[in-house]
Tab-separated table of C-alpha atoms and ligand atoms in Angstrom:
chain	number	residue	atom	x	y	z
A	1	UNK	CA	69.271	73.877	105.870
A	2	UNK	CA	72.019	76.114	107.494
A	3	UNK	CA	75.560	75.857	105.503
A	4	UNK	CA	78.543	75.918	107.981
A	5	UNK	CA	81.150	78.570	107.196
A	6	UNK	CA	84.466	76.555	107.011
A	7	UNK	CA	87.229	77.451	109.857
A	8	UNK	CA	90.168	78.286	108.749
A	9	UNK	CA	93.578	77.662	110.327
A	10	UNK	CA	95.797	80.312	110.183
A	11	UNK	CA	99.227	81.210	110.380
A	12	UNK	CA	99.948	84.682	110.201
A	13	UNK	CA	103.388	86.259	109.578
A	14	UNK	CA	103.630	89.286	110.672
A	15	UNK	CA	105.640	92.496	112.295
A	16	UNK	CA	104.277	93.715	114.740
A	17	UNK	CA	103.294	96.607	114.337
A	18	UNK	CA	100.112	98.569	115.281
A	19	UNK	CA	98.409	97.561	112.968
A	20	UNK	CA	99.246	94.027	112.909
A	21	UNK	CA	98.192	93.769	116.719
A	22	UNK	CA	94.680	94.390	115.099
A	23	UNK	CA	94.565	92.030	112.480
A	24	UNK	CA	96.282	89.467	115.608
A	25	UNK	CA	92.760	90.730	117.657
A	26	UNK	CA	90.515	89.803	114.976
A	27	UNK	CA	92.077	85.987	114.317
A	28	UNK	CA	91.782	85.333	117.879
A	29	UNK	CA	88.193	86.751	117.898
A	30	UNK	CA	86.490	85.685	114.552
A	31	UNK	CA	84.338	82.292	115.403
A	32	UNK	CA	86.120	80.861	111.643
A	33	UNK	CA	89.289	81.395	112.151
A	34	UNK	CA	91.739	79.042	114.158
A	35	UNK	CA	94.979	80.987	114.518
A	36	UNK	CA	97.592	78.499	114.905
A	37	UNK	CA	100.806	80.688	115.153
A	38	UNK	CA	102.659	84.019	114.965
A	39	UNK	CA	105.604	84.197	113.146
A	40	UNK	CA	107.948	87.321	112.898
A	41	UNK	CA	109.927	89.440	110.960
A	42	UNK	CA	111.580	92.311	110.922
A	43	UNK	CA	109.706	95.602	108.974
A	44	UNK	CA	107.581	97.705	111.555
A	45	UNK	CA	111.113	97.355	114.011
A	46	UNK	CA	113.580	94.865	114.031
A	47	UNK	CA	112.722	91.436	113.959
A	48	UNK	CA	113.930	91.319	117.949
A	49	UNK	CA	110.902	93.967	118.701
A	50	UNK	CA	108.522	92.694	116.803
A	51	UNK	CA	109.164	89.172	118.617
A	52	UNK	CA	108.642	90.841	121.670
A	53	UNK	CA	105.555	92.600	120.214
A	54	UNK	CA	104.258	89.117	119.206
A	55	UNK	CA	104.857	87.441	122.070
A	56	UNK	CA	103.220	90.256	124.657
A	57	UNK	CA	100.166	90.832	122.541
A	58	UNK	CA	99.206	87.043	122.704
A	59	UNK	CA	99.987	87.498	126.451
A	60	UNK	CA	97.148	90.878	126.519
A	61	UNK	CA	95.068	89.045	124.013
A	62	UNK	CA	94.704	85.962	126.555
A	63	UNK	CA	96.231	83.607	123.812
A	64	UNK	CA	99.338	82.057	125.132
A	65	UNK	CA	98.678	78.686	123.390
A	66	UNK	CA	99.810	80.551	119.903
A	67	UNK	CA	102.823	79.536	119.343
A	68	UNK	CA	105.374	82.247	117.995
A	69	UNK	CA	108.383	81.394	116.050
A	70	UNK	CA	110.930	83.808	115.168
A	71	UNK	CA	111.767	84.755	111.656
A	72	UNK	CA	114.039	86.996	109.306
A	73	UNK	CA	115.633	89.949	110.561
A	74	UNK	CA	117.446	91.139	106.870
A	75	UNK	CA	115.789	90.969	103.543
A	76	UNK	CA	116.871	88.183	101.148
A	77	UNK	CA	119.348	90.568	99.020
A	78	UNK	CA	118.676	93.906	99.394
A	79	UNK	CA	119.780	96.413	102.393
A	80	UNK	CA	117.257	96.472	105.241
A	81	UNK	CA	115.422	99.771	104.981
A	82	UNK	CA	115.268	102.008	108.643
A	83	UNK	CA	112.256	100.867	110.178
A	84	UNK	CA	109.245	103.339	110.182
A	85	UNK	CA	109.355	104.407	113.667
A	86	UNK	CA	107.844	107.677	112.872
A	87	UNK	CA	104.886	105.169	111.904
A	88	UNK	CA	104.558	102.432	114.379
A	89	UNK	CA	106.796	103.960	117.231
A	90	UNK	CA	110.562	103.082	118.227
A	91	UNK	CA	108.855	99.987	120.240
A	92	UNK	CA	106.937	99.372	117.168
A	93	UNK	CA	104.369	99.443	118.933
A	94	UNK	CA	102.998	103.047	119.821
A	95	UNK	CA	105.927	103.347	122.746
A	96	UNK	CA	103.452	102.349	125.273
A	97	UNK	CA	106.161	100.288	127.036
A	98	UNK	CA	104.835	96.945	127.529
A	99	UNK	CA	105.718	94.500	130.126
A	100	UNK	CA	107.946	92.470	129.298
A	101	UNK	CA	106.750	89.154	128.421
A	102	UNK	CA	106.622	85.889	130.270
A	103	UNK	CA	105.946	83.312	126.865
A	104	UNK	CA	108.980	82.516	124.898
A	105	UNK	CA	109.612	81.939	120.995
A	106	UNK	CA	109.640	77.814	119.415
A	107	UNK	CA	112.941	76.449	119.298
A	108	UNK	CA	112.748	76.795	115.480
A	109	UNK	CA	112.697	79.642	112.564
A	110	UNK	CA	109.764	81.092	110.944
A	111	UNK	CA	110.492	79.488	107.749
A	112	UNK	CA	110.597	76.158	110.002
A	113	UNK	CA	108.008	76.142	111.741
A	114	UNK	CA	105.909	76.931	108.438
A	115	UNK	CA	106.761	74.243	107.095
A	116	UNK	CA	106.128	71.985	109.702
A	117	UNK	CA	102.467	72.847	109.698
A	118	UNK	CA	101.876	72.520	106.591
A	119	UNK	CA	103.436	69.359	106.053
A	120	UNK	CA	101.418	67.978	108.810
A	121	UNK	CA	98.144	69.301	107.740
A	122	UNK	CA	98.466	69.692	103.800
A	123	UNK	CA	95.704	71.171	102.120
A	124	UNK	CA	94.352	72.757	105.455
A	125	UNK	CA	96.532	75.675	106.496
A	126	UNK	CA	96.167	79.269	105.236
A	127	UNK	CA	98.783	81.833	105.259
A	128	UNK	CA	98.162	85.390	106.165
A	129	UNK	CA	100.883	87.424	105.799
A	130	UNK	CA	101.146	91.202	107.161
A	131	UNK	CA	104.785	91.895	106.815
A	132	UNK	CA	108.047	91.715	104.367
A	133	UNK	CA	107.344	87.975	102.415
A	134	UNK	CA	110.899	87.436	103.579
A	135	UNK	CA	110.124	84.388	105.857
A	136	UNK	CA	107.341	82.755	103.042
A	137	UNK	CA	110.092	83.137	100.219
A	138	UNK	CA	112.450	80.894	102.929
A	139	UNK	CA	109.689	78.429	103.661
A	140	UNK	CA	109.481	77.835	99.768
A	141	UNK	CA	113.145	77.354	99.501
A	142	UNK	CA	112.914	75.111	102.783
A	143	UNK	CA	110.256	72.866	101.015
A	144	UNK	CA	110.125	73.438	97.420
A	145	UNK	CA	106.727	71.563	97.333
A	146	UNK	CA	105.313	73.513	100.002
A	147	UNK	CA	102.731	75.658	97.397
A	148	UNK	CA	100.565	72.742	96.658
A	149	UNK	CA	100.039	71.756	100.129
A	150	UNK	CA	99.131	75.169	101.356
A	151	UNK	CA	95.001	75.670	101.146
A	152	UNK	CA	95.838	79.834	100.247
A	153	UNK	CA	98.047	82.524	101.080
A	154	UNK	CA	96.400	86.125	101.504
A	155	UNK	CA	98.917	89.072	101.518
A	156	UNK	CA	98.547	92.028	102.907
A	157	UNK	CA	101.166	94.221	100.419
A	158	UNK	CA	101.531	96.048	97.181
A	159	UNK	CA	98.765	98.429	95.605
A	160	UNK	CA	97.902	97.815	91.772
A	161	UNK	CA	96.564	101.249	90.562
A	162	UNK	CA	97.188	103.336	94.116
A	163	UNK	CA	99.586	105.643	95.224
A	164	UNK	CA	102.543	103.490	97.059
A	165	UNK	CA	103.502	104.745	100.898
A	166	UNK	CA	107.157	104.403	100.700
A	167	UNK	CA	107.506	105.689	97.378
A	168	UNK	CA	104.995	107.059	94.593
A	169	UNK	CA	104.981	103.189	93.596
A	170	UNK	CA	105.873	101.262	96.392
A	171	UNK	CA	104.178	99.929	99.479
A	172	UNK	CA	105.712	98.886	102.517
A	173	UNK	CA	105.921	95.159	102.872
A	174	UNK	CA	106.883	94.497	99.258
A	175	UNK	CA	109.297	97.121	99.522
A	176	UNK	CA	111.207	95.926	102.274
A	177	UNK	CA	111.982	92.680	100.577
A	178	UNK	CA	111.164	93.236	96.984
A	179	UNK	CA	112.793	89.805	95.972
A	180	UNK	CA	110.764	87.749	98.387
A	181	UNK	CA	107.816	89.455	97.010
A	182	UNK	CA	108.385	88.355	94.054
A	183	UNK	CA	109.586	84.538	94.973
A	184	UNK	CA	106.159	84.662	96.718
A	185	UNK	CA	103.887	86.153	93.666
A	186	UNK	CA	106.246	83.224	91.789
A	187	UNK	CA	105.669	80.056	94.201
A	188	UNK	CA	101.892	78.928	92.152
A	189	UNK	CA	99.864	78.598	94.851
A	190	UNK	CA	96.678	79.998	95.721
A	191	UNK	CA	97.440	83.684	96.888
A	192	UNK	CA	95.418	86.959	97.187
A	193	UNK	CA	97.253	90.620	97.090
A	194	UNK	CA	95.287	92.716	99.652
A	195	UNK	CA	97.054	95.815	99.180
A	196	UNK	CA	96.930	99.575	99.158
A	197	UNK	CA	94.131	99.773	96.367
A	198	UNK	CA	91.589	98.447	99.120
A	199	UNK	CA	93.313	98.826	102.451
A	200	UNK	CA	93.242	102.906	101.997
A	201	UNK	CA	89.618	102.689	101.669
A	202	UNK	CA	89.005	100.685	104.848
A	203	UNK	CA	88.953	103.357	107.761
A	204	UNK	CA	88.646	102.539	110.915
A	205	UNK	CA	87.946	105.203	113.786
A	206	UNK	CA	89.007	106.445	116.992
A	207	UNK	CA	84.923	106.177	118.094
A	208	UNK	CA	85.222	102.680	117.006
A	209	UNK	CA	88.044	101.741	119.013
A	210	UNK	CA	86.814	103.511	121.695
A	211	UNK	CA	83.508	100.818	121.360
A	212	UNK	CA	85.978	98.391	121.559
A	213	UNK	CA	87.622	99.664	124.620
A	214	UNK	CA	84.229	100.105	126.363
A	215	UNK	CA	83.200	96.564	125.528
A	216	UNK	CA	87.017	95.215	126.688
A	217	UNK	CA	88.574	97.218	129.092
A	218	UNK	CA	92.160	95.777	128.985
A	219	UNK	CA	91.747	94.547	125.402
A	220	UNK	CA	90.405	97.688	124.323
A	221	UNK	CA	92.756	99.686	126.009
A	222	UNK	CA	95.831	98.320	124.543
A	223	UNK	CA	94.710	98.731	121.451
A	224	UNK	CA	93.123	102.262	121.866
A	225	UNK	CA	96.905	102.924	123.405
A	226	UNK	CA	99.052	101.826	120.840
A	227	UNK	CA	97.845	103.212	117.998
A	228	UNK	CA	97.419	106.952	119.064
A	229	UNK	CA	101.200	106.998	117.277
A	230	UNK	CA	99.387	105.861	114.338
A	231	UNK	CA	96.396	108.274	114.403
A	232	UNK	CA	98.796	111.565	114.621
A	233	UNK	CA	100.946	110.419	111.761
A	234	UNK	CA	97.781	109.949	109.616
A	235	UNK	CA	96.177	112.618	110.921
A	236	UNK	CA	99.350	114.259	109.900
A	237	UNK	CA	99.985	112.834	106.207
A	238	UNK	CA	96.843	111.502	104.707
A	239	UNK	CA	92.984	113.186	104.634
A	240	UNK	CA	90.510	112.545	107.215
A	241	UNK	CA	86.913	111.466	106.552
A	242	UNK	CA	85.312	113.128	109.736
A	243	UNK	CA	86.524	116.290	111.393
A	244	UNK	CA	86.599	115.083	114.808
A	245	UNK	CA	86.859	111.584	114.469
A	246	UNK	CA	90.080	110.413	113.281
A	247	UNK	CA	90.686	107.055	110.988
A	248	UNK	CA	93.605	105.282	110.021
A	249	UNK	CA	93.823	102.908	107.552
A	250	UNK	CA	92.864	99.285	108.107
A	251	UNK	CA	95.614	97.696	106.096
A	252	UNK	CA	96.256	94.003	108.151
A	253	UNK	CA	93.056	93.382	109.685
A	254	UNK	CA	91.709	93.222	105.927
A	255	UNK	CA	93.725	90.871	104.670
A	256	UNK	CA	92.041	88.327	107.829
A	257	UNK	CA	88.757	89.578	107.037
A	258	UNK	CA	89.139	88.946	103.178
A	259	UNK	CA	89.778	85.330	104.422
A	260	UNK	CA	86.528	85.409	106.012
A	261	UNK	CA	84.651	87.280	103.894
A	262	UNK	CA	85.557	87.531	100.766
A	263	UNK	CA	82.213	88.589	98.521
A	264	UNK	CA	83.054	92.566	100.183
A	265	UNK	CA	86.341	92.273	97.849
A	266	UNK	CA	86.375	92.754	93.930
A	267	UNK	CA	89.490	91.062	92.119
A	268	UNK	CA	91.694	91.005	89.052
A	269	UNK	CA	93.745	88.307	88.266
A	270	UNK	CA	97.015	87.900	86.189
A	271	UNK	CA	100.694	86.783	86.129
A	272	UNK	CA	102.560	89.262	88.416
A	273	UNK	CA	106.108	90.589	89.200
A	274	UNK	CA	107.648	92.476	91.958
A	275	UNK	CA	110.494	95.341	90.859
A	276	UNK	CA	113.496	94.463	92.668
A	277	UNK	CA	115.741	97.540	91.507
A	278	UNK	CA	115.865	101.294	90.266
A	279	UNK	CA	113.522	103.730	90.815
A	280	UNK	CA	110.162	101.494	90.708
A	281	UNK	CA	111.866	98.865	93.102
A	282	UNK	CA	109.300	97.256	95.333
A	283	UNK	CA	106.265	98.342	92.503
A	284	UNK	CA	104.122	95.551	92.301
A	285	UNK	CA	103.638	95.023	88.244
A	286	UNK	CA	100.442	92.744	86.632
A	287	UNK	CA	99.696	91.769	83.997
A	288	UNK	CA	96.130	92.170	83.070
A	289	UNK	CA	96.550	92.323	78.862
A	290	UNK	CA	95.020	88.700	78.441
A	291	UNK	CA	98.240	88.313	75.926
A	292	UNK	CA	100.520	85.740	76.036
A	293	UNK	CA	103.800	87.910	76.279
A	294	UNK	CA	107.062	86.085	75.181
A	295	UNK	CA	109.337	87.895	77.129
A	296	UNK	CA	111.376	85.579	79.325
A	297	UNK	CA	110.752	87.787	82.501
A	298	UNK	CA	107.011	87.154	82.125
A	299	UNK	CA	106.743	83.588	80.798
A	300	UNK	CA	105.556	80.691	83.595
A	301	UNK	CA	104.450	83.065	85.769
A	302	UNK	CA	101.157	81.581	87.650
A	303	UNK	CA	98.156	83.648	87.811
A	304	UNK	CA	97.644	86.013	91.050
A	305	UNK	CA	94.325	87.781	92.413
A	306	UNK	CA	94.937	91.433	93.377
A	307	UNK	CA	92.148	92.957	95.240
A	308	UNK	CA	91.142	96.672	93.569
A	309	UNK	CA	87.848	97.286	95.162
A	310	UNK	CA	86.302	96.810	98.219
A	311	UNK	CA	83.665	97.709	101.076
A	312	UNK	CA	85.264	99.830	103.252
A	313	UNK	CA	82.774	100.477	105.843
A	314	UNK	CA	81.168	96.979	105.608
A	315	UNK	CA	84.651	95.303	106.183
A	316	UNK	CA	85.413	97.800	108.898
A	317	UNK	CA	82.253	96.975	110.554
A	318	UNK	CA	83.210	92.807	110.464
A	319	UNK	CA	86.084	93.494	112.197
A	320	UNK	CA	84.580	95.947	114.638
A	321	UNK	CA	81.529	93.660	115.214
A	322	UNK	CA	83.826	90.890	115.717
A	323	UNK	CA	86.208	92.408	118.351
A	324	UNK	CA	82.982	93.695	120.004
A	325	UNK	CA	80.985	90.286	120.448
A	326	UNK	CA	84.144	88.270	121.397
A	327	UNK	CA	84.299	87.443	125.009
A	328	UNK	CA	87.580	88.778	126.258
B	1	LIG	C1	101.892	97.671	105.833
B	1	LIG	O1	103.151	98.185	106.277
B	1	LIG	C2	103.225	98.173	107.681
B	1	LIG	O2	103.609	99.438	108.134
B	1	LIG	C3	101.859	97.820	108.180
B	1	LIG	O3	101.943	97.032	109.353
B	1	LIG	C4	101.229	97.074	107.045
B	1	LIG	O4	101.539	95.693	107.109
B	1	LIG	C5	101.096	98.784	105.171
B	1	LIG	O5	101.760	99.237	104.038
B	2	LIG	CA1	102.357	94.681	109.169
């Protein structure tokens, strides 16, 4: 007897972003995931471009029937940081000047529309997201009861034992709204950190891509496009596996394969805490003593699973294969 894999619907939250357009790919094309909506926030550009982003790669991607819902454009306390254009471009997206697009944004927030779903579908909805936790953290305060009726939340943020990329201990979605972070690592419900630890170890390649590209023409090429930004400043900054073949880092598009395969992952769990100030601010901090701590900062704090190992080329590959056998 064959077992089914479960589909899972999925909202992802997100800021578009090069690498977020990936992860967006892979929803649409993996057979087990039904990808509900988009929503935005600011991070990779302001929340305005990323919008934008959203909207036009669903338009590319053939997907108009995702709804998009626009979310925060500040952090919930802290000043927004620039956004990383010498990372993801001043369009966020590569500055490959996309059209501009014909689908338009819900007539509600982020945080709304979030809560909508899951209200209407409790137990069933997963939550991916791939940017600042600014819009989760106002879902939660939308619908204090929303954690139990969410089926998981997978994050795509933080590194346990791994360099940061904003700062020596810092990575850039938890940085950008630190206290959302933590409201989200606080909330008790299901929820696995995908973060730097694994996401450096996932490299995906310009001969990939190029697969991709040969498989999809106008798919492929929109993706091959907007992330030659990417490539240089990696190829600039960070080591490259093959001489002629450059990677970057697949940091969203694991978090959506994690969902869907999650046996290539290895785990540790504990109560958690994101910094929100001084020199460690956005350093994601767990506990893994097995103590009981009575220190009022750590007390009631639900268990977390952080992700610390992985299978880089066999999660590569998933999202590779998938993006190749999809018909666009
Ligand atoms: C994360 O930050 C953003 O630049 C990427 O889109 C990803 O979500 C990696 O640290
Ligand atoms: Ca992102």
């Amino acid at each position: 007897m064959t077992t089914m894999s479960p589909t899972h619907k999925v909202i992802i939250d997100t800021d578009p972003g090069i690498d977020d357009v990936q992860a967006i790919a892979f929803a649409i094309a993996h057979k087990n995931i039904e990808l509900l909506a988009l929503t935005t926030v600011f991070g990779n550009a302001d929340v305005k471009t990323t919008t934008r982003n959203a909207l036009s790669t669903l338009e590319v991607l053939d997907s108009e029937s995702v709804q998009v819902a626009e979310g925060a454009e500040s952090p919930l306390s802290t000043n927004r940081l620039d956004a990383p254009d010498f990372v993801h471009g001043i369009d966020g997206l590569g500055n490959i000047a996309l059209a501009v697009p014909q689908k338009v944004v819900e007539n509600m927030s982020a945080a709304e529309l979030i809560v909508e779903y899951v209200n209407r579908q409790p137990g069933e909805i997963s939550l991916v997201a791939i940017g600042p936790l600014t819009n989760l953290a106002l879902a939660l305060e939308l619908d204090p009861g929303l954690a139990s009726k969410v089926k998981q939340v997978v994050v795509m943020g933080g590194t346990v034992i791994a360099p940061g990329n904003v700062t020596p201990l810092a990575e850039a979605n938890f940085i950008n709204d630190p206290h959302a972070a933590d409201i989200v690592l606080g909330a008790g419900w299901p929820i696995t950190i995908i973060g730097l630890d694994v996401t450096m170890k996932v490299s995906l390649f310009d001969s990939d891509l190029a697969n991709v590209r040969e498989k999809h023409p106008s798919v492929g090429e929109f993706i091959w496009n907007s992330s030659r930004h990417y490539v240089d400043f990696y190829k600039a900054h960070y080591p490259q596996e093959r001489e002629v073949d450059p990677s970057t880092p697949m940091h969203d598009a694991s978090a959506l394969v994690y969902l869907v395969e999650p046996s290539l992952f290895e785990l540790v769990s504990g109560p958690a805490r994101v910094i929100c100030e001084g020199i460690a601010i956005g350093q994601l901090a767990i506990d893994r003593s097995n103590r009981k701590f009575e220190l009022p900062d750590w007390e009631n704090r639900p268990t977390i699973n952080a992700a610390v190992g992985v299978q880089g080329p066999q999660v590569k590959d998933v999202f590779v294969d998938t993006l190749l056998d999809y018909s666009w």
